Amino acid sequence: MLPLHASTPKGKMHRTAYSNGQAAYPTLGGSGGTFSIQPHKFQPRSGPTSLRNRKLGKRLLALFAFCATVLFFVFPNLRPNLGPSPLSYLTSSDDSQLETVRYYDLNNVQGTARGWEREERILLCAPLRDAAPHLPMFFSHLKNLTYPHNLIDLAFLVGDSKDNTIQLLTDKLNELQADPEPKQQFGEISIMEKDFGQKVNQDVESRHGFAAQAGRRKSMAQARNWLLSAALRPTHSWVYWRDVDVETAPFTILEDLMRHNKDVIVPNVWRPLPDWLGGEQPYDLNSWQESETALALADTLDEDAVIVEGYAEYATWRPHLAYLRDPYGDPDMEMEIDGVGGVSILAKAKVFRSGVHFPAFSFEKHAETEGFGKMAKRMKFSVVGLPHYTIWHLYEPSVDDIRHMEEMEKERKAKEAEENAKKERMDKIKDQFDSKSSDWEKEKAEVQNMVQKAKDEAKQAEKPKEVEPKKEEPTKEEIHEARGAEEKKKPQPPK
Amino acid sequence: MPAPRSLRRQNPITFVLAGILCIGFFIFFFSSGDSSTAASGSEKSGIGKTASNVLSPPSLPFRKSKANEPAPAPPIVHYYMNNLTTSRNPVENQETVLILTPLARFYQEYWDNLLKLSYPHDLISLGFIIPKTKEGNAAYTALQAQVTKTQSGTKSKRFKSVTILRQDTESPLQSQSEAERHKMENQKARRAAMAKARNSLLFTTMGPTTSWVLWMDADIIEYPPNLIQDLAGYDVPIVAPNCYQRYYNTEKKANEIRPYDYNNWVDSPTAKELAAKMGKDDILLEGYAEMPTYRSLMAHMYDASADPGTKIKLDGVGGAVLLVKAEVHRDGAMFPAFPFYHLIETEGFAKMANRLNWESFGLPNYLVYHYNE
C-alpha cells in the first residue's frame, strides 16, 4: 500500500500544476514515457528577451495608467466629454449627464387655434402679493382646468408679501405635483421672489383710489415684466395671465379663448354683489375701445400722465367691454379692443417674444395692461374681447360697502331687537291670557259637557233647538279677549 | 509547487497598480460627494448651477434623466431674485452673463474671440438666433460644429449653456450684403425685423438667474479678453464701447482704423426739431447724408491719446457691443420694432430705458472692431 500511496501525491501535484497540453490523469493505458514528472522536461515558458520586453511593457503601461489617473482626478477639466455613451460613465462622473446645448425652432411655437391637439405649451403667469386667502380657490381652479396639465407651465412672482403666501403656495404646489396620475402634474413650476418695495397697500380702497392708480399700475407692470422675462421659454406657444382672485370661471377657459386664434384675447369680467347692491356688477373696466374723446384728452396730458379708466376724473366715453355684456348673448361674439384688463389674458407667446410688454412708463398715456393692449395694437397684433363670455371676480366689499353693510347690520339688529321686544310683549300677553284661556278651556269643557248633557237631554226629550244659543254665548266673549283661542273655538259650530 | 508561482505574481507593479486603483476609488467617491453637495448648496442661494429637469431656463444646463426610468414630476423651483446682483465686481459675486448674438453669418474670428474671454466661462451662457434662410443655414452648420467642439472640449473653456434659436425672418431682404443692408429705404423694415429677432432672443433666453446681458453682433471680431470685466467695472445700467473697423488704406498704403457704428450718439436740438415735424410712423436715422441730424456721434470722439476710461452719457446706442444690466430688460426695456419717439431698435431701446429711468453710457476710447467686408 505504501508505494502506491507514495505514487499518488506525484500524480495529484501534477494535476493541480500544469497540464501542459497533456492529460492530468494518467490514462489506463498510459506508459511511463508520456506521463513524466521530471522537472527538466518542462519547456521554458518564454525566452529571456521576451520576458524583458514584457516587463518593460508592463512598466510603461503602469506609468501611463498612473499619469492618466493623476490627470483624470487632479485636473478634472481635462476630462473629455464623450457625450451620452456608456463610456462616458467612466470618463466624467457627472457632467456627461449635463446637457448644455439646446436647439429650438420658434416657427413651431407660433400658437394655433387647437393648441391642445398640437401639444402647445402654455405659460400661466400669476403675480402674487399677500394672496394667501385666495390661494385655495385659485388651486381648485387650476386642478379643474381641462387643458392638458403637463402642457401648462406655472410661474409665480411673489413680492412684498407680508403674509404666508410663499409657504402656502409651496405647499399647494407640492400637493399638486404629488398627484400619482402623471397627466395631472403640471410642467415647469417656478416661484420668483422679488420685492419692489411698493408703498401702496393692497387693500381694496387704496388699490382703487384714483390718486394711487398711476404709481400702482406702474409697479404692477414692473412685476409683470419681471415675471414674464424670467419665465418665458422658447417652448411656449401661449401665455396666460390670471389673477388669483377669480371666483368663477369655466374649466375650459383656455380652450375657449384659444379657439378664437387671436393674438391677445380677454373674456368679460364681472363680479357678483349682494342683493342690496343689485346682484352683479361689471368689474374689469380696463378692456375698452379707444374713443376720440380719450385721444383728444391724451393729447392735453403731459408725457408721464397715465389715463386710468373707470374714474370720474378722466371722462373718456369709451365703449367698455364690461358694459356690453348680454347674459343671453353669443359667448363667441368678438369685439376689437385697444386697452385690456389683466384679470385673465390669453396671448400668443410670439406677442411677448416680439417685445410687447406691460409698460411701466406712460406709453401713449397708458400703463400696465392697458398699455400692453396699446402696444400690441401698435405692433399690429389682433386684440379682442369677448363681451358675452363672462368670468366672475371675487367680491371684496369696499369701505363704503362695508359701512353700508355695517349700517344694514345695525338696522337688522335694531329690527331684530324690536321684534324680540314685540315678541316678548306678545308672549307676556299670551302668558297673561294663557291662564285665562285655560280657565276658558275648563269652562268651555264644562259648557261642552253641559251642552252634551243638554243634547243628551234634548235627544231624550227631543228638543234640540234649545241647545244652540247656549253654545254661542261663550264663543263671542272669547273672540273679544283672546285671539289665540278663536281658532280653537271656530271648529266648534259644526258640533 | 503553487506557492512560488503566487509569489512571482506579487511584483511591485501589481502593488502600485492596486494602490493607484484604491486611491482612484477614494478620490472618485469623495469628489462625487463634493459635487453633489455643492450643487444643492448653490440651489439654496438661488443662483442654481444646473437644473434637474429639461423644463428649465435655457440659461442653465440641465441634468438628463435616465432613459429607462419614468420622468419624475417637474420640481418646484424657487428663484430668489432679491439676491441677484449686478455689481462692479461680477467675477467675485459670481454674476452670470448672457451673451446674445443675432447671427446671419458665422465668422471664425468671432468664435475665437468669444473663447478668449477671460470671464469665467461657467458663468457665461450664450444665445443665438439665426434666420431660416440659405445663408442662415450655413451659419447654423458652422456654429453648431464650433459649439459641439467647445462644449465637449476642456472644462475650463466650456460655456455654462448654449441656446440656438431658429426663426423665419419677417422681411427677408434679398441680400445681407453691406450695400443692400444699409440702403436708407430698407433700413426701417430691416431694423424692425432685427428688433423683433433681438426681442425673441432676449425674452426666451433670459433666465431668472441672469445678471448681465451682453449684446454682441456676429461681425464683431476683435476686442480685449477682459471685455466683460472692463465694461461691468463702470457699474452703469447700459454701456457701449466704440465700434471701429480695420481697413487697408490704399492711398496711404497702410492698415488703419475707421469708425463703424454710428448709432451711439448724444441728441441734438436739430434732431429734436426734425422729430417734432415728423409723422407718427417716421423714423430718424443716423449716418445718412439725406438726413442731417447734427447729433454728436461717439464714433467721432475717439482720441487715442486721451484717457481710455472716459465715459460719456448717450441718448441713442448701437447694438454692436452693448452690456446691459438684466434688470433694465426685466423692467421692460426692449428693442422697439415700431417707431418709438421716432427711434427704432437699439436707438429706441436707449430711449425706452430712459423712460424707465435707466441711463446709457458710451466709452469713446474703448475700441472693439467690426469685420471688414
mmCIF file of C-alpha atoms in Angstrom, chain A residues 450-468:
data_model
loop_
_atom_site.group_PDB
_atom_site.id
_atom_site.type_symbol
_atom_site.label_atom_id
_atom_site.label_comp_id
_atom_site.label_asym_id
_atom_site.label_seq_id
_atom_site.Cartn_x
_atom_site.Cartn_y
_atom_site.Cartn_z
ATOM 1 C CA MET A 450 -123.315 70.775 29.791
ATOM 2 C CA VAL A 451 -124.103 71.073 26.116
ATOM 3 C CA GLN A 452 -123.596 67.373 25.760
ATOM 4 C CA LYS A 453 -125.766 66.772 28.675
ATOM 5 C CA ALA A 454 -128.333 69.153 27.356
ATOM 6 C CA LYS A 455 -128.037 67.467 23.954
ATOM 7 C CA ASP A 456 -128.499 64.148 25.517
ATOM 8 C CA GLU A 457 -131.361 65.509 27.448
ATOM 9 C CA ALA A 458 -132.730 67.123 24.341
ATOM 10 C CA LYS A 459 -132.271 63.936 22.466
ATOM 11 C CA GLN A 460 -134.024 62.257 25.177
ATOM 12 C CA ALA A 461 -136.590 64.963 25.317
ATOM 13 C CA GLU A 462 -136.323 65.560 21.545
ATOM 14 C CA LYS A 463 -135.834 69.318 21.933
ATOM 15 C CA PRO A 464 -132.589 70.193 20.100
ATOM 16 C CA LYS A 465 -133.384 73.829 19.361
ATOM 17 C CA GLU A 466 -132.714 74.980 22.908
ATOM 18 C CA VAL A 467 -129.031 73.982 22.822
ATOM 19 C CA GLU A 468 -127.615 76.380 20.235
#
